[in-house]
Short mmCIF file of C-alpha atoms and ligand atoms in Angstrom, two decimals:
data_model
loop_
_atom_site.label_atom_id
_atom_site.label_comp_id
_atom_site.label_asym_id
_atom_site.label_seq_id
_atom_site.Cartn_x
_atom_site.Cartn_y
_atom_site.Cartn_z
CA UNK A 10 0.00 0.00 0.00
CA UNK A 11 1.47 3.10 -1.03
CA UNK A 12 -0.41 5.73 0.77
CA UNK A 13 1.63 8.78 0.23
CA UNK A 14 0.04 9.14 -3.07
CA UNK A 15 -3.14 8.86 -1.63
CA UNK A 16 -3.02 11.00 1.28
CA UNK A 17 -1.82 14.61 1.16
CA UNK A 18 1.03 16.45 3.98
CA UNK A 19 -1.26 17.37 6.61
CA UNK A 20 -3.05 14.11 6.95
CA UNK A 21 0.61 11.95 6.54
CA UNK A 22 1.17 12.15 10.17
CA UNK A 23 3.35 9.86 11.25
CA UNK A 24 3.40 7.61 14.87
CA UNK A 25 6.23 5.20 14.91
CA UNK A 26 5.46 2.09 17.52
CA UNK A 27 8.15 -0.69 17.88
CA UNK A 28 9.76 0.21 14.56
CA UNK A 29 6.34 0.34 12.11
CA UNK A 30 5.59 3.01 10.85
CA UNK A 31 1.49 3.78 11.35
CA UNK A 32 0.10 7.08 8.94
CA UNK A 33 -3.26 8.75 9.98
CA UNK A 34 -5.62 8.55 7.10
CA UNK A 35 -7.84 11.19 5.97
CA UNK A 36 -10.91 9.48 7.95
CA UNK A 37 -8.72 9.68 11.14
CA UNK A 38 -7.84 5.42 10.69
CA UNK A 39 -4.26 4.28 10.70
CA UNK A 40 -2.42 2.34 7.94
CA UNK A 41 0.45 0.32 8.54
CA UNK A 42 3.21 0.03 6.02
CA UNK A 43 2.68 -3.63 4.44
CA UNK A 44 5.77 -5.56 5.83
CA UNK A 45 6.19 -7.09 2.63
CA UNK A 46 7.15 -4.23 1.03
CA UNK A 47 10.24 -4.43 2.98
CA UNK A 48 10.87 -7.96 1.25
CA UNK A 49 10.90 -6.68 -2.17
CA UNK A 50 14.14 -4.56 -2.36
CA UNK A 51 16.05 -5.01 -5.41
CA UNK A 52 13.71 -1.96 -6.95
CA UNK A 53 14.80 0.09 -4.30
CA UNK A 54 18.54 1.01 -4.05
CA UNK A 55 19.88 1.27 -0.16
CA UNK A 56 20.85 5.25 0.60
CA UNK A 57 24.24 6.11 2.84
CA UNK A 58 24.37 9.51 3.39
CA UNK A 59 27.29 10.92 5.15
CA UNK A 60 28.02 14.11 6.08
CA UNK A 61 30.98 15.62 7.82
CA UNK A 62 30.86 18.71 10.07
CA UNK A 63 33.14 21.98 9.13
CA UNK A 64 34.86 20.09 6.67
CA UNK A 65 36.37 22.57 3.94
CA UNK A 66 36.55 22.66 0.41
CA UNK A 67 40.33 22.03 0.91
CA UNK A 68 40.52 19.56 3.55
CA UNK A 69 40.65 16.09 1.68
CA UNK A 70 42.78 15.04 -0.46
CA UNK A 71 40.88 14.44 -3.93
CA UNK A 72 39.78 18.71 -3.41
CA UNK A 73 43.75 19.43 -3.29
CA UNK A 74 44.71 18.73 0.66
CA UNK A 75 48.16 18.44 0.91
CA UNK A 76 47.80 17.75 4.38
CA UNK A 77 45.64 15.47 5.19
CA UNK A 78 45.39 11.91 3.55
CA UNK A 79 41.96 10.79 2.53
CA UNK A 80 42.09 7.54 0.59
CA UNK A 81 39.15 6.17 1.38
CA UNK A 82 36.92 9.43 0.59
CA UNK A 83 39.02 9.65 -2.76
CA UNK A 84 38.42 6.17 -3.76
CA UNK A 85 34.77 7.20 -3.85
CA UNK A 86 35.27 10.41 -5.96
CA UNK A 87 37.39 7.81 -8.73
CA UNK A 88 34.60 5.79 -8.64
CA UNK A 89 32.34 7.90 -8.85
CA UNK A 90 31.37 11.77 -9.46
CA UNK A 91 33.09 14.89 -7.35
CA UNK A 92 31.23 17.91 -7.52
CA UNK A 93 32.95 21.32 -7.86
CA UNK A 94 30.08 23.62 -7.23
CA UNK A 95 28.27 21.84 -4.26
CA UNK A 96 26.70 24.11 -1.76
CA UNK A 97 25.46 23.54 1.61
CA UNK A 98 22.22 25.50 2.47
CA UNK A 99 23.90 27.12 5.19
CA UNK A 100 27.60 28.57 6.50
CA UNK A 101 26.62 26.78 9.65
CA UNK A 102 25.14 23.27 11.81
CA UNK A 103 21.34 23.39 11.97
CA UNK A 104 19.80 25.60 9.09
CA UNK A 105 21.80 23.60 6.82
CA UNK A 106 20.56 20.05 8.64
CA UNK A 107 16.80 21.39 8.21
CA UNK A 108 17.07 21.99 4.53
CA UNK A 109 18.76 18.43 3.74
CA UNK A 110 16.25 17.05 5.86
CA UNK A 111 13.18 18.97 4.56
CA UNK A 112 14.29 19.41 0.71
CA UNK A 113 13.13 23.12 1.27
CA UNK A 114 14.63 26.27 2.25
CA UNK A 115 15.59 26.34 6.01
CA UNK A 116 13.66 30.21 6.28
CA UNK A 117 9.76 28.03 5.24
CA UNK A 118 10.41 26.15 9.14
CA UNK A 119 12.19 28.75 10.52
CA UNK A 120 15.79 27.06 11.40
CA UNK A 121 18.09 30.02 10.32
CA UNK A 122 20.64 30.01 12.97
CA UNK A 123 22.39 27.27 15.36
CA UNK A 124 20.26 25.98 18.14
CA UNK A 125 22.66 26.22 20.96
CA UNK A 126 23.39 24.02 23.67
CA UNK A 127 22.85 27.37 25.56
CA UNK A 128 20.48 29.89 25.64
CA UNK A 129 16.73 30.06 24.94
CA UNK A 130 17.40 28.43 21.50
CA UNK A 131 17.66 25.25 22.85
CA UNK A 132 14.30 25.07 23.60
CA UNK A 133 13.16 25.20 19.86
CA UNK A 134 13.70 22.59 17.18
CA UNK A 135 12.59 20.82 13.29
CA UNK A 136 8.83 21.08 14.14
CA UNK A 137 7.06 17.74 13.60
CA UNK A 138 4.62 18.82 11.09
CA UNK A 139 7.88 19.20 8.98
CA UNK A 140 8.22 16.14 6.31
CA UNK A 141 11.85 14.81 6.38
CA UNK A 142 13.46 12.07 3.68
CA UNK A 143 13.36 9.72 5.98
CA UNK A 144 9.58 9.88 6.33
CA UNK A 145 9.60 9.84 2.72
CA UNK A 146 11.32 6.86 2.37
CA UNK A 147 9.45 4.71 5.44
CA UNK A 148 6.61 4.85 3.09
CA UNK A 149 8.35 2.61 0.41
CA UNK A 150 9.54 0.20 3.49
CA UNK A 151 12.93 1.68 3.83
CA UNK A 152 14.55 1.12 7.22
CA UNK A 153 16.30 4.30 8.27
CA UNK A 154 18.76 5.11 11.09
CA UNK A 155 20.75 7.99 11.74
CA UNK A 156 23.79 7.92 13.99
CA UNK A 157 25.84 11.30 14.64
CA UNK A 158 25.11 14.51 14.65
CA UNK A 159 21.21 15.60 14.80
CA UNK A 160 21.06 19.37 15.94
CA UNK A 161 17.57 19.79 15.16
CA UNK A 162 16.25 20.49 18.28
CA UNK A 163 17.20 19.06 22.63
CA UNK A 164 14.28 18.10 23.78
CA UNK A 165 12.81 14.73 23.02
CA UNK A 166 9.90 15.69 21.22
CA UNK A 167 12.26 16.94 18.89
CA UNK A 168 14.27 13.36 18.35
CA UNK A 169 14.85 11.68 15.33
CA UNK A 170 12.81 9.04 16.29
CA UNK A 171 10.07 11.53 16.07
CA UNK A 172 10.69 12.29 12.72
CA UNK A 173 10.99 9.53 10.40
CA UNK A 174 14.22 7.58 11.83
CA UNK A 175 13.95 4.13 13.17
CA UNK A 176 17.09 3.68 14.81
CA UNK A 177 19.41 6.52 16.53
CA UNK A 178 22.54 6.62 18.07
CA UNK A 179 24.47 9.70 18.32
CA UNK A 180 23.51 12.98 19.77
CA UNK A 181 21.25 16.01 19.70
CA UNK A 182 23.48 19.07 20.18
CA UNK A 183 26.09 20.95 17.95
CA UNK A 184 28.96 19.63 19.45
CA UNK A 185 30.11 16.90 22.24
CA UNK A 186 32.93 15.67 23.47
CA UNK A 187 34.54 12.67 21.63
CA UNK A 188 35.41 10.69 24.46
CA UNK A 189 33.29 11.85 27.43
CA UNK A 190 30.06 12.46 24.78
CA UNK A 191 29.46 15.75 27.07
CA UNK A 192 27.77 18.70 24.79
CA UNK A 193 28.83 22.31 25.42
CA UNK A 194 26.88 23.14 28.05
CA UNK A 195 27.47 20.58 30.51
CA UNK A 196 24.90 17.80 29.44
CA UNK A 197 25.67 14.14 28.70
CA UNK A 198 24.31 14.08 25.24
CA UNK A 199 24.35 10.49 23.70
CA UNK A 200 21.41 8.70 22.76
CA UNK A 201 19.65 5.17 21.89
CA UNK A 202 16.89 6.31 20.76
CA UNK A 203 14.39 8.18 22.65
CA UNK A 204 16.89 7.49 25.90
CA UNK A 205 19.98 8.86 27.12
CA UNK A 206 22.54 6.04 27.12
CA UNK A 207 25.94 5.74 28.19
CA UNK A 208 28.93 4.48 25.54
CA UNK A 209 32.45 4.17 25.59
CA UNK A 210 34.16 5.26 22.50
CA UNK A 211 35.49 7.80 20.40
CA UNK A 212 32.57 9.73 18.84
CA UNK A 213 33.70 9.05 15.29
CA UNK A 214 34.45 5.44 15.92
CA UNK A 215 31.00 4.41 17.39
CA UNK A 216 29.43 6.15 14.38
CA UNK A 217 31.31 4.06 11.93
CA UNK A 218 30.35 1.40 14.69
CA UNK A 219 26.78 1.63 14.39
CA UNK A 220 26.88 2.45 10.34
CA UNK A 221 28.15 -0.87 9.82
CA UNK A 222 25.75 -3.01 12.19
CA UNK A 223 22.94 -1.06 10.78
CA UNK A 224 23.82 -2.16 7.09
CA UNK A 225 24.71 -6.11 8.71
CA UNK A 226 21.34 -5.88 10.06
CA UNK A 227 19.49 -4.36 7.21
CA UNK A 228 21.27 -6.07 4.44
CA UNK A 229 17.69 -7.69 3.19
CA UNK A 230 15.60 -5.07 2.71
CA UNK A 231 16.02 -1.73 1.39
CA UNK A 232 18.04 0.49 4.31
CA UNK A 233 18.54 4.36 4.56
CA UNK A 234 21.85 4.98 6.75
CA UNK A 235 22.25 8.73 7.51
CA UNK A 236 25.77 9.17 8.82
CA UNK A 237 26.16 12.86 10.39
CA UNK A 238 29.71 12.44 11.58
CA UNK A 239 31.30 14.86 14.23
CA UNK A 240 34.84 15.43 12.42
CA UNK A 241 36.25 17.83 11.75
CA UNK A 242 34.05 19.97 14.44
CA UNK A 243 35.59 21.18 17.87
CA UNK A 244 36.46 20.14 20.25
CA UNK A 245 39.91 18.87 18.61
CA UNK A 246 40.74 15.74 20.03
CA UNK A 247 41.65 12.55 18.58
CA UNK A 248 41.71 9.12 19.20
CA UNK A 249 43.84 8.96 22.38
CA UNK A 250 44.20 12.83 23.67
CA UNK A 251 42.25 12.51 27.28
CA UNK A 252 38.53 14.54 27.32
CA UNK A 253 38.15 17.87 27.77
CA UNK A 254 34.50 18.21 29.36
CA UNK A 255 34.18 16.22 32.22
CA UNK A 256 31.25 15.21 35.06
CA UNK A 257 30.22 18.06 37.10
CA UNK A 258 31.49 20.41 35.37
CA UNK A 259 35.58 19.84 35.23
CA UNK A 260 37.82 20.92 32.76
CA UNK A 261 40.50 18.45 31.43
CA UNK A 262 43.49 19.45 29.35
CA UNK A 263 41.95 21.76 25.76
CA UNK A 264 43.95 21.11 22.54
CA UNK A 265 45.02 24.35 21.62
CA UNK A 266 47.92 26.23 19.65
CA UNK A 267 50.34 24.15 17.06
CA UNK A 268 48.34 21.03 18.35
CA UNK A 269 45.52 21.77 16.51
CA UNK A 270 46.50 20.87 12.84
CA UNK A 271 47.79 17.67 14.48
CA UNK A 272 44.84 17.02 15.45
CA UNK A 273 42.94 18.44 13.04
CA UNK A 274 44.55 16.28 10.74
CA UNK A 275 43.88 12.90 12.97
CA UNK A 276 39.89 13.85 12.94
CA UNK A 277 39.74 13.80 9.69
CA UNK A 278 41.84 10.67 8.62
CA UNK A 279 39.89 8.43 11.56
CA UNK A 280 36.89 9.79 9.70
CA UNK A 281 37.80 8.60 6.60
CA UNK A 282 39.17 5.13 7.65
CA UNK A 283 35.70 4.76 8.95
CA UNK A 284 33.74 5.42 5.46
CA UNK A 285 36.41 2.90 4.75
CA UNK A 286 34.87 0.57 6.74
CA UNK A 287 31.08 1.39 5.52
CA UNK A 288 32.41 0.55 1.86
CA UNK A 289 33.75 -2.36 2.97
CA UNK A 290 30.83 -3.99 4.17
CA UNK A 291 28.82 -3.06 1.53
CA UNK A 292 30.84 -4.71 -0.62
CA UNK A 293 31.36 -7.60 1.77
CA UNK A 294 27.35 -7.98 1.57
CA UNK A 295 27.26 -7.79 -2.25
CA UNK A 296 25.19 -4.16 -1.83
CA UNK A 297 27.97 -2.43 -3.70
CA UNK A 298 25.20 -1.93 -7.08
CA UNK A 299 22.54 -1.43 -5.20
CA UNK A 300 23.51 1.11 -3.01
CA UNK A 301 23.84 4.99 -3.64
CA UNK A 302 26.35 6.21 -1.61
CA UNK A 303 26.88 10.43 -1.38
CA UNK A 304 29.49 11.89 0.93
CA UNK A 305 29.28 15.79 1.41
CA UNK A 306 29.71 18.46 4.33
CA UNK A 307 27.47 20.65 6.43
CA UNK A 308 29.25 23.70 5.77
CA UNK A 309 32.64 25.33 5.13
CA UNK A 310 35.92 25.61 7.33
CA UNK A 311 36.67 27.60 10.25
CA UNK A 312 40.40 29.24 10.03
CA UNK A 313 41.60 25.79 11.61
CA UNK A 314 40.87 24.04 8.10
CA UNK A 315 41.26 24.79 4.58
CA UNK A 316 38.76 26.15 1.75
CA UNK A 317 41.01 26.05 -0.82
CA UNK A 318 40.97 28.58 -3.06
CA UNK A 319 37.73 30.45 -1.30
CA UNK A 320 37.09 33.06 0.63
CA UNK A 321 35.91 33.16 4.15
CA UNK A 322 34.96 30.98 6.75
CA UNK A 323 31.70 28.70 7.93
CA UNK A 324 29.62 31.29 9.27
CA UNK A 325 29.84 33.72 6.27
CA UNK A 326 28.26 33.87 2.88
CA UNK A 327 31.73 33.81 0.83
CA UNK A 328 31.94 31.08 -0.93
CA UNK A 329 34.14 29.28 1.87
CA UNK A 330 31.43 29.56 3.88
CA UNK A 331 29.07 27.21 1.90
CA UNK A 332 30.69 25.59 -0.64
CA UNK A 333 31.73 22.23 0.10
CA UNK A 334 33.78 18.73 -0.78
CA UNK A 335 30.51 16.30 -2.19
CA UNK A 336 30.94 12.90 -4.21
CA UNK A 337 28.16 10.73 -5.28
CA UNK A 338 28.97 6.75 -6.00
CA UNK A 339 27.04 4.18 -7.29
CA UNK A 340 28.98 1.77 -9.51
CA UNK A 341 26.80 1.25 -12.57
CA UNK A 342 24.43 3.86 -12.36
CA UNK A 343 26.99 6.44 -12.13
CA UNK A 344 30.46 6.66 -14.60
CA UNK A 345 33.29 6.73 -12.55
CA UNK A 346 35.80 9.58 -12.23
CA UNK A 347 32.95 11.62 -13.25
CA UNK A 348 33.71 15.78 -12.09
CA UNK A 349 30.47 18.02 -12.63
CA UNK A 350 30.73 21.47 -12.03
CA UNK A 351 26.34 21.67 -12.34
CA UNK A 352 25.06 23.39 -8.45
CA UNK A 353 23.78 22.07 -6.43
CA UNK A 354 22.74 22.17 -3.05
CA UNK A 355 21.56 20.38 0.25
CA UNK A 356 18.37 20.48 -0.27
CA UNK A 357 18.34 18.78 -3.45
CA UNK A 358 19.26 15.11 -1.98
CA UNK A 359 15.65 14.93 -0.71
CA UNK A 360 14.07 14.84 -4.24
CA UNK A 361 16.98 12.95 -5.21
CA UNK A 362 16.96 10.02 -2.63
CA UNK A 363 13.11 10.27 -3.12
CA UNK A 364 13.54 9.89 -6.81
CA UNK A 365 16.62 6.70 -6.85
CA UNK A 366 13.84 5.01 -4.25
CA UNK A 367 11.06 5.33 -6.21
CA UNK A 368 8.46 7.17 -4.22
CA UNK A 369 6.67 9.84 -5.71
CA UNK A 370 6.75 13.16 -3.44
CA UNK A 371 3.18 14.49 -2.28
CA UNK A 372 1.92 17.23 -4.52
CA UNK A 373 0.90 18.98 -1.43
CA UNK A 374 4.72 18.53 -0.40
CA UNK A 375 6.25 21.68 -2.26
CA UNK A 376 9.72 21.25 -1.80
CA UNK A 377 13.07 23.75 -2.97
CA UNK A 378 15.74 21.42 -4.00
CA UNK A 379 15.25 19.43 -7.46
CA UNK A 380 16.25 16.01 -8.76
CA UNK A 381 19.97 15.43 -9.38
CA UNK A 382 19.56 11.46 -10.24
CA UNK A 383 19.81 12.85 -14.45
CA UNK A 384 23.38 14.95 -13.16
CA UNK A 385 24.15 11.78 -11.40
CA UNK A 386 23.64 8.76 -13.79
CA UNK A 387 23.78 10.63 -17.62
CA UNK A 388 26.05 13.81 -16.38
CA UNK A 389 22.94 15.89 -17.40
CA UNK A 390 22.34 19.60 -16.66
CA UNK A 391 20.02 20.97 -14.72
CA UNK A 392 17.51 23.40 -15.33
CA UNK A 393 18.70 26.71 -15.41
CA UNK A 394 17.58 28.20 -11.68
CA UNK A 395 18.27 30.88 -9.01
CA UNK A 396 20.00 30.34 -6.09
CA UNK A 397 19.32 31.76 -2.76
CA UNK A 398 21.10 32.18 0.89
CA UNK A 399 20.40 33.97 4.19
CA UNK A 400 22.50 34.12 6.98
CA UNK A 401 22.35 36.32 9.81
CA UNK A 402 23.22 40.09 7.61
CA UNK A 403 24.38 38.35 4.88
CA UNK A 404 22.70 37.40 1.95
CA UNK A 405 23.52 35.63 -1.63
CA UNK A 406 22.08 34.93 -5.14
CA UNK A 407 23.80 32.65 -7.38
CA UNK A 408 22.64 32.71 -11.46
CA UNK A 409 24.90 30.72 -13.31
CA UNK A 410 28.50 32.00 -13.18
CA UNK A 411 27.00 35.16 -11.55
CA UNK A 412 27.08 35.95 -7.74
CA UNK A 413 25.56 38.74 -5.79
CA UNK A 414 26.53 39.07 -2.33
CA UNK A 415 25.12 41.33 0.45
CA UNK A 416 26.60 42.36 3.35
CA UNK A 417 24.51 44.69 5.22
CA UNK A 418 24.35 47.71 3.09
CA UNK A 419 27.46 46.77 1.16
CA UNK A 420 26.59 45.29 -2.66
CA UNK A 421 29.26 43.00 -4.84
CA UNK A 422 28.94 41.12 -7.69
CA UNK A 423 31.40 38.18 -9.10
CA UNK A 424 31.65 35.91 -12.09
CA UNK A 425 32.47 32.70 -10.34
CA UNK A 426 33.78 31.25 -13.46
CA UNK A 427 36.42 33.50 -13.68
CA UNK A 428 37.12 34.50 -10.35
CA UNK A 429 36.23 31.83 -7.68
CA UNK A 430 38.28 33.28 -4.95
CA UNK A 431 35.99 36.24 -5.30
CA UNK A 432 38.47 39.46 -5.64
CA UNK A 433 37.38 41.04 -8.64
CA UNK A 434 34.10 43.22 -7.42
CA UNK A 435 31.90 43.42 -10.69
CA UNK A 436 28.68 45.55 -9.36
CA UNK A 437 29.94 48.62 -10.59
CA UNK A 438 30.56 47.64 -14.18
CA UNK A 439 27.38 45.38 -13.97
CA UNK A 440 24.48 47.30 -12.82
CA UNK A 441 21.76 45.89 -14.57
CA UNK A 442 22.51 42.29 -13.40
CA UNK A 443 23.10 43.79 -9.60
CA UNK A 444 19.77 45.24 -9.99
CA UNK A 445 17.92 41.89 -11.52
CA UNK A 446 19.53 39.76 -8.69
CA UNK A 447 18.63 42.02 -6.39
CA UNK A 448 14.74 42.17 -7.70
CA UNK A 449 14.55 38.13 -7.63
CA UNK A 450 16.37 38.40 -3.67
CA UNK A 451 13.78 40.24 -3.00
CA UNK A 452 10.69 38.11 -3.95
CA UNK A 453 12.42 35.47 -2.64
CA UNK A 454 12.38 36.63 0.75
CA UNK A 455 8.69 37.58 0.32
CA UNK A 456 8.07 34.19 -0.63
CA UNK A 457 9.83 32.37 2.01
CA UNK A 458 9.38 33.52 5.49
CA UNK A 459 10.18 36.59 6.92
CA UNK A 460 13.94 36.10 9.20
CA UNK A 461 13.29 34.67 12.07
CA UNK A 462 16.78 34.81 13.19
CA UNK A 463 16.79 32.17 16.47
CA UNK A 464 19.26 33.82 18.52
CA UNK A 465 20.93 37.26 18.02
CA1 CA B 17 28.87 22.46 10.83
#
């Protein structure tokens, strides 16, 4: 039974009991997904996405690193397709998070700044009327897990349980500590589920951990495996350095200074050994064809990592602020060694996993980000469209080579294709195209939301 394309958003409300999924019908009844759906898998490709936190456009190796060694990440661009002109939806954590998970602009639910450990933000979080992927995808009889990084919201009601995962491990806040799982403001934050747990380990390990027993357990029927890994984000510490946040409060010894790149370096290696790992058991199982893999970050580098050739940081709208390392690989579907330099963005791998599972998306649904599957599997381009971002002051429209960045009252325009490090200010020789951008930032921001910035 395939009621998504019978019912429309409002009435697909979801309860999850004991791992079925149950969705209210229009008359108020329930309808359980038919079990035997989850039998029938070999129309339904399994979906790993992973996602790494802060990670620059420079970091890895196969986007230029010099520094840091990333074989296992690179074996997956040569296999597959790297893309040059990838975007998260955000410079930073939790706007970008709500767009991948919602396929829409973060400004329609209102995520446009961090939800902090701290503060009166971390009351708020993804409200549950939102439809994620992995809702999406529990109506074709995917099972989906996520284990990492949620940030969508602290309080339970807010969990991913709540919102179309099956299975969580991980935790709920920006940031914890890798060894003693203890977020920034003083909270154990590490979950099973809908309970606080507690688990020895090294963050990044017992994600790769719990990756790979998801897929050993799942190996049958079609599986989603969201991956929102911790490295590179602080606290730097790797493998063996002690913790840094401890019980009641206490302070252990803080990487800081020349240590950092060190360390830097370690996070994002043990990272990578990890995806390693995921490939491995695919492979192991015989998944390798049916199984779309798509590695990407959450938003650009602070000044600890590397953008490349960009400018600025995560938390601005320069391009090193949002444009990120992504790689798509499917052996088969997708010709390997593959670069495309087509944009994309976040929000577009909703559609996209939506599309390789084979579920049609609500009409009701109205979501931001298109299909990529044609980019993916015949290097097609996309249809020509207008790119928007809002952060904090800063704004920015990307048309084709053209970029129009705001910064308060301050106006600049670049030509990406000639000058990606952005240096060469165009908006006085290029009024008219200042002014058009300008027109369609505008309605944009009529259409979506007005800023509702969470914190100031
Ligand atoms: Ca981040």
């Amino acid at each position: 039974m395939d009621f998504m394309l019978q019912t429309n958003r409002r009435e697909f409300i979801k309860c999850i009991v004991g791992g079925a999924v149950t969705a209210v019908l229009p008359n108020g009844g329930c309808a359980t997904v038919n079990p035997g759906n989850r039998l029938k898998s070999l129309d339904r490709p399994n979906i790993i996405l992973i996602m790494s936190d802060d990670l620059g456009y420079g970091d890895i190796s196969c986007y230029g690193s010099k520094k840091i060694s990333t074989p296992n990440i690179d074996a997956l661009a040569k296999g597959g397709m790297k893309f040059t002109d990838y975007h998260s939806n955000c410079p930073v954590c939790s706007p970008t998070r709500a767009a991948l998970l919602t396929g829409r602009y973060q400004q329609r639910c209102g995520i446009e700044g961090v939800i902090y450990a701290k503060g009166p933000t971390r009351q708020t979080g993804l409200a549950l009327e939102e439809t994620t992927f992995a809702e999406i995808l529990k109506t074709r009889g995917y099972a989906t897990g996520i284990f990492g990084k949620w940030h969508l919201g602290y309080n339970m009601q807010f969990n991913p349980i709540r919102q179309g995962f099956d299975e969580f491990r991980g935790y709920v806040s920006g940031n914890v500590d890798y060894h003693s799982h203890i977020d920034g403001a003083g909270f154990d934050d590490w979950w099973k589920d809908l309970e606080k747990v507690s688990e020895e380990g090294y963050c990044t390990d017992l994600i790769t951990k719990h990756g790979i027993n998801f897929i050993e357990r799942h190996k049958d029927e079609p599986f989603c495996l969201y991956l929102p890994h911790e490295s590179v984000h602080s606290p730097y510490q790797g493998r063996n350095d002690p913790p840094q946040r401890l019980p009641g409060g206490k302070r252990g010894r803080k990487i800081t200074g020349n240590e950092i790149a060190r360390t830097y370096k370690e996070m994002v290696e043990v990272m990578d050994e990890g995806i390693g790992k995921i490939v491995e058991m695919v492979r192991r199982l015989g998944l390798e064809h049916k199984t779309f893999i798509f590695f990407c970050s959450d938003n650009g580098a602070t000044k600890n990592g590397s953008n490349g050739v960009l400018a600025g940081y995560k938390g601005s709208l320069w391009e090193g602020g949002h444009r990120v390392p992504a790689i798509a690989y499917w052996p088969v579907k997708i010709q390997p060694g593959t670069v495309t330099s087509q944009t994309a963005l976040g929000m577009d791998l909703f559609p996209t996993m939506a599309s390789i599972a084979g579920t049609k998306i609500p009409t009701e649904l109205k979501l931001d980000g298109v299909n990529l599957l044609g980019t993916l599997t015949e290097d097609r381009k996309l249809t020509e469209r207008t790119l928007f971002w809002r952060y904090r002051k800063e704004r920015a429209v990307r048309k084709g080579p053209w970029k129009l960045l705001v910064r308060g009252d301050n106006v600049r325009l670049y030509n990406l294709d000639d000058d990606l490090g952005e240096k060469k200010d165009l908006a006085g020789a290029k009024p008219e195209m200042v002014r058009m951008m300008q027109g369609e930032l505008e309605a944009w921001e009529r259409e979506v939301s007005p800023g509702v910035e969470l914190r100031a």
